C-alpha atoms as an extended CHARMM CRD file, in Angstrom:
* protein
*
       110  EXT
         1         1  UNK       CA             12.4270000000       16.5650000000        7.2970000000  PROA      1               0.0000000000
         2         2  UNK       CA              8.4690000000       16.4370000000        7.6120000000  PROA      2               0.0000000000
         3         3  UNK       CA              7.6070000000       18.0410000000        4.4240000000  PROA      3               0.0000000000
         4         4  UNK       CA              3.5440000000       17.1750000000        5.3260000000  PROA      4               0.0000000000
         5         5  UNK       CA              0.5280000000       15.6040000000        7.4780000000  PROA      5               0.0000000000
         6         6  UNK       CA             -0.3170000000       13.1350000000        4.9310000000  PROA      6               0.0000000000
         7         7  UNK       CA             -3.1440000000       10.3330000000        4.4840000000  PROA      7               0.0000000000
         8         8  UNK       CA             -2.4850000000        7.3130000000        2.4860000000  PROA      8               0.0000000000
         9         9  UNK       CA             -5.6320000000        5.3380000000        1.3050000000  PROA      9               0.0000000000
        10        10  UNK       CA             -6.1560000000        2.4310000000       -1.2420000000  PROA      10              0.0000000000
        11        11  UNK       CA             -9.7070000000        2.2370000000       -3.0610000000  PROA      11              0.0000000000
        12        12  UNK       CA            -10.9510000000        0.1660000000       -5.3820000000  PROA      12              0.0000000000
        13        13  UNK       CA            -11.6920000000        1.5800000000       -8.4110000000  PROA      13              0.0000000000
        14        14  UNK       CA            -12.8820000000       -1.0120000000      -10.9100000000  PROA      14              0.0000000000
        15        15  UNK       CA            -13.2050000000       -4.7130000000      -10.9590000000  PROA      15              0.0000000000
        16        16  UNK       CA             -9.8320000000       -6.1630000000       -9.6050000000  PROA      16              0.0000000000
        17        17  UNK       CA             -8.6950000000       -2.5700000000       -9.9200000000  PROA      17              0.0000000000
        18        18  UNK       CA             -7.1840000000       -0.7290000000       -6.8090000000  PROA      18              0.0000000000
        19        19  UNK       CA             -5.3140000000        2.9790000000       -6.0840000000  PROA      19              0.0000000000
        20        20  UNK       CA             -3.1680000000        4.3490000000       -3.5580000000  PROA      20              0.0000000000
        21        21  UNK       CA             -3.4420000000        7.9010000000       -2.7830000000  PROA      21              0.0000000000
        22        22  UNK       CA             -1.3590000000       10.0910000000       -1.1830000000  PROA      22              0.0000000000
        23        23  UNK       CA             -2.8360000000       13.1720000000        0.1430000000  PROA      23              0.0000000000
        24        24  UNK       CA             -1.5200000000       16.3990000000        2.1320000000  PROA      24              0.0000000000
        25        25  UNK       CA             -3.0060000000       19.0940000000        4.1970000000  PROA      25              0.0000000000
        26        26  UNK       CA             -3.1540000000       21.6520000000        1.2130000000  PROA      26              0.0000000000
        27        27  UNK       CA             -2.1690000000       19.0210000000       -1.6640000000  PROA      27              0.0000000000
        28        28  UNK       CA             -2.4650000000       16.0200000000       -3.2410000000  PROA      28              0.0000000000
        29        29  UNK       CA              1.2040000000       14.4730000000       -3.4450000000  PROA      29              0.0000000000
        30        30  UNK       CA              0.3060000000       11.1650000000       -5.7680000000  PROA      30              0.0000000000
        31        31  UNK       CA             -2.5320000000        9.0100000000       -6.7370000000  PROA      31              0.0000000000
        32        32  UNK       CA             -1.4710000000        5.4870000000       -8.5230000000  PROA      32              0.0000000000
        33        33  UNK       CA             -2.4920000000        2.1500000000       -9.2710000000  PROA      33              0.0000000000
        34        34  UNK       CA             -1.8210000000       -0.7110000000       -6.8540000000  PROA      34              0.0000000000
        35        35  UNK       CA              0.0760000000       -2.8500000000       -9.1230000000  PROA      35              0.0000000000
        36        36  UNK       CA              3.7790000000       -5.2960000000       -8.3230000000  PROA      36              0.0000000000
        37        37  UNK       CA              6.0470000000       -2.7120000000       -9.6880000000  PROA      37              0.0000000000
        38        38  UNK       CA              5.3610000000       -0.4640000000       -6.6500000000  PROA      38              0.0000000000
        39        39  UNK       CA              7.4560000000       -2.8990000000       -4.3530000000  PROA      39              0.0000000000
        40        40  UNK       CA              6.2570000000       -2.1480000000       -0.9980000000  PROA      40              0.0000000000
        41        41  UNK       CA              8.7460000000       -2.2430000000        1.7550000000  PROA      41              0.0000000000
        42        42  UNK       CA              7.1330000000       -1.7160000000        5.0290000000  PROA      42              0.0000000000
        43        43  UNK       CA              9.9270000000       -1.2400000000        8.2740000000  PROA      43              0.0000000000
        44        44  UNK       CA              7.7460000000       -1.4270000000       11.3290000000  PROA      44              0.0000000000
        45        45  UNK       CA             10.9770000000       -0.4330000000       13.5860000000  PROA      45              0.0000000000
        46        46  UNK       CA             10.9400000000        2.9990000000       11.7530000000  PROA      46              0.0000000000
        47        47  UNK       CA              7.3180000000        3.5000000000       11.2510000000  PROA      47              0.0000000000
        48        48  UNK       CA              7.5560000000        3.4490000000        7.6840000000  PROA      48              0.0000000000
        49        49  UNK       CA              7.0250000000        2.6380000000        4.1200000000  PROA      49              0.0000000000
        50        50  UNK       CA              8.9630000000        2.9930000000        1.0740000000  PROA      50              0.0000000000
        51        51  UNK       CA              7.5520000000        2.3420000000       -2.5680000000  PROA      51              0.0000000000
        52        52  UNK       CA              8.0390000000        3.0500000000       -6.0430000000  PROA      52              0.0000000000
        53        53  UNK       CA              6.1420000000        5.5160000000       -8.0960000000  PROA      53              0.0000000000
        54        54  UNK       CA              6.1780000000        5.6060000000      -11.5840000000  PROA      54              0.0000000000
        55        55  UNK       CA              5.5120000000        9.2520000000      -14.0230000000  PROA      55              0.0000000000
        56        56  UNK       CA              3.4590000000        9.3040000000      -17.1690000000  PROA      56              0.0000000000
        57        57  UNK       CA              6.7420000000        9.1910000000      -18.8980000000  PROA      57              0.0000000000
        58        58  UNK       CA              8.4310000000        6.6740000000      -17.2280000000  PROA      58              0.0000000000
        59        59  UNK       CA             10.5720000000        8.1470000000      -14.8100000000  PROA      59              0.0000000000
        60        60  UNK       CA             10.5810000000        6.0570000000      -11.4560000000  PROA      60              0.0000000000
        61        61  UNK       CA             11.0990000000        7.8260000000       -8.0340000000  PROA      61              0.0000000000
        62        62  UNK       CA             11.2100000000        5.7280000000       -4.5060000000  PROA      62              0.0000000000
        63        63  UNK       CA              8.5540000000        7.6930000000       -2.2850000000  PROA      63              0.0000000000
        64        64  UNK       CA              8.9290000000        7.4720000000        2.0050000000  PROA      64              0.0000000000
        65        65  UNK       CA              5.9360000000        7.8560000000        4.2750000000  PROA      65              0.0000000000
        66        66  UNK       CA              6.8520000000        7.3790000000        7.9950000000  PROA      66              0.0000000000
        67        67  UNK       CA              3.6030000000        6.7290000000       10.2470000000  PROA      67              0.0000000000
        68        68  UNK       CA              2.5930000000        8.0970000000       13.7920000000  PROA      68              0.0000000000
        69        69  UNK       CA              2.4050000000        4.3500000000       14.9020000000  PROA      69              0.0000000000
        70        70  UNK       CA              2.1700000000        0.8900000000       14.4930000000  PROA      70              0.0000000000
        71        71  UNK       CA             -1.7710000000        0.2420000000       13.8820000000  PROA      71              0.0000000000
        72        72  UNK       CA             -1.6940000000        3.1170000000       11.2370000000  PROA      72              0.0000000000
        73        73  UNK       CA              1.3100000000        1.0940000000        9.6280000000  PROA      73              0.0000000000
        74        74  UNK       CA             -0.6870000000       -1.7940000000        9.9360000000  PROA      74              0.0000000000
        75        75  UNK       CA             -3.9290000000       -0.9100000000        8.3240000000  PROA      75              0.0000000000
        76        76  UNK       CA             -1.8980000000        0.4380000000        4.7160000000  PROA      76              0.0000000000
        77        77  UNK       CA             -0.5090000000       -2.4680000000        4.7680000000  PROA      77              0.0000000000
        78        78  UNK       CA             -3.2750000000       -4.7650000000        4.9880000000  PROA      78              0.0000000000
        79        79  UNK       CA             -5.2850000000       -2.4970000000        2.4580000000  PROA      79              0.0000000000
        80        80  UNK       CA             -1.9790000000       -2.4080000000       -0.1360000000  PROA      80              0.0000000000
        81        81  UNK       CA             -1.6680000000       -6.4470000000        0.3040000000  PROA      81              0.0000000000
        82        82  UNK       CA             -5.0400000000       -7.0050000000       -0.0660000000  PROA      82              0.0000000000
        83        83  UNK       CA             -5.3310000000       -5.0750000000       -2.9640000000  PROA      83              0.0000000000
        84        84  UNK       CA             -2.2940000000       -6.8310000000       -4.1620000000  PROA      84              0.0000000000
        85        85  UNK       CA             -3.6540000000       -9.4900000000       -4.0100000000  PROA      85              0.0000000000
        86        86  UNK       CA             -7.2270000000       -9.4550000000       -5.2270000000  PROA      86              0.0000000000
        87        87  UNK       CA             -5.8360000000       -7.8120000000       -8.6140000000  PROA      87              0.0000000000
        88        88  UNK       CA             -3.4400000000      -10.5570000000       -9.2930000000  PROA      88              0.0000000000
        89        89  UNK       CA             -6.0460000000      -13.8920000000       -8.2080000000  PROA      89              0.0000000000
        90        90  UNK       CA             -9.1400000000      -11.7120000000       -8.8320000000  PROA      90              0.0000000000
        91        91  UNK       CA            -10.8080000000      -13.5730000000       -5.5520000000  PROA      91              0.0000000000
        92        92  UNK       CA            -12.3000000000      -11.9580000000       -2.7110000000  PROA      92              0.0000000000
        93        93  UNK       CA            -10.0890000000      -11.4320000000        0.2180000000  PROA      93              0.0000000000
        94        94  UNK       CA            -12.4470000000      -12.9850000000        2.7600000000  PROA      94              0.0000000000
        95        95  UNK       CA            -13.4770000000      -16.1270000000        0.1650000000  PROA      95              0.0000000000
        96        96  UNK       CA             -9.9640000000      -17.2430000000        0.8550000000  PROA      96              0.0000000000
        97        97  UNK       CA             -8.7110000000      -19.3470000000        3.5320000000  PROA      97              0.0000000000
        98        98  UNK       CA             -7.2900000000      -18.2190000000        7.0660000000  PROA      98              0.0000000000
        99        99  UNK       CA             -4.4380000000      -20.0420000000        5.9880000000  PROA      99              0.0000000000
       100       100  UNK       CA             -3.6820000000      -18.8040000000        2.6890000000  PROA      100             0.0000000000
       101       101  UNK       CA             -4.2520000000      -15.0820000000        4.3350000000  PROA      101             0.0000000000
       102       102  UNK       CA             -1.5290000000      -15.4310000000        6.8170000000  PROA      102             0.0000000000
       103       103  UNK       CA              0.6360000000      -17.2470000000        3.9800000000  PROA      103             0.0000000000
       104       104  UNK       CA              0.5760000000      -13.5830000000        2.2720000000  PROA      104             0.0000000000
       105       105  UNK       CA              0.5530000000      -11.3860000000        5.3150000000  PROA      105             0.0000000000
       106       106  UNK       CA              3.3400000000      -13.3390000000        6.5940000000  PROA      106             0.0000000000
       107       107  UNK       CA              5.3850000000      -12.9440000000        3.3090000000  PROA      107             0.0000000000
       108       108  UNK       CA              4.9810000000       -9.0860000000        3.7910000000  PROA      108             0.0000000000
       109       109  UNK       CA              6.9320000000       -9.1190000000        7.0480000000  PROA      109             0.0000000000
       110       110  UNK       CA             10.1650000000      -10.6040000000        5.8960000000  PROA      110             0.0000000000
């Protein structure tokens, strides 16, 4: 069931700091911080991406957002690793090696 067009975009918002956001046509579904308890499961044979999203007060809810295609898949997930990434070794993305990238791109696939 397509409940809505949405866009999904991580930003950085503070030193080492990064958010995903969620937004619809007429709404904004979620805004959160990138951070491990999210647990992003990407499946690129259904287009999709399944994470977890956490209330105010606790409550934890597993949130679904299916893509239109591949490269679209592709760029969320580079942003939300990344992002992952630069919060936990607070290091620049590109000041790491090639082969330290593709270490933690490749450990996103399995």
């Amino acid at each position: 069931m397509l409940q809505d067009r949405s866009v999904a975009t991580v930003s950085e918002v503070g030193r080492w700091e990064y958010w995903l956001q969620i937004t619809g046509e007429e709404r904004e579904w979620l805004g959160q911080p990138v951070v491990p308890d999210i647990n992003p499961v990407f499946n690129f044979e259904y287009l999709s991406f399944i994470f977890n999203h956490y209330t105010e007060d606790g409550s934890a809810c597993s949130w679904l957002l299916r893509f239109t295609d591949q490269e679209t898949e592709e760029r969320i997930q580079e942003g939300l690793i990344r992002a992952s990434w630069k919060r936990l070794i607070e290091i620049k993305w590109t000041k790491s090696t090639d082969d330290v990238r593709q270490y933690i791109l490749d450990g996103f696939q399995d």
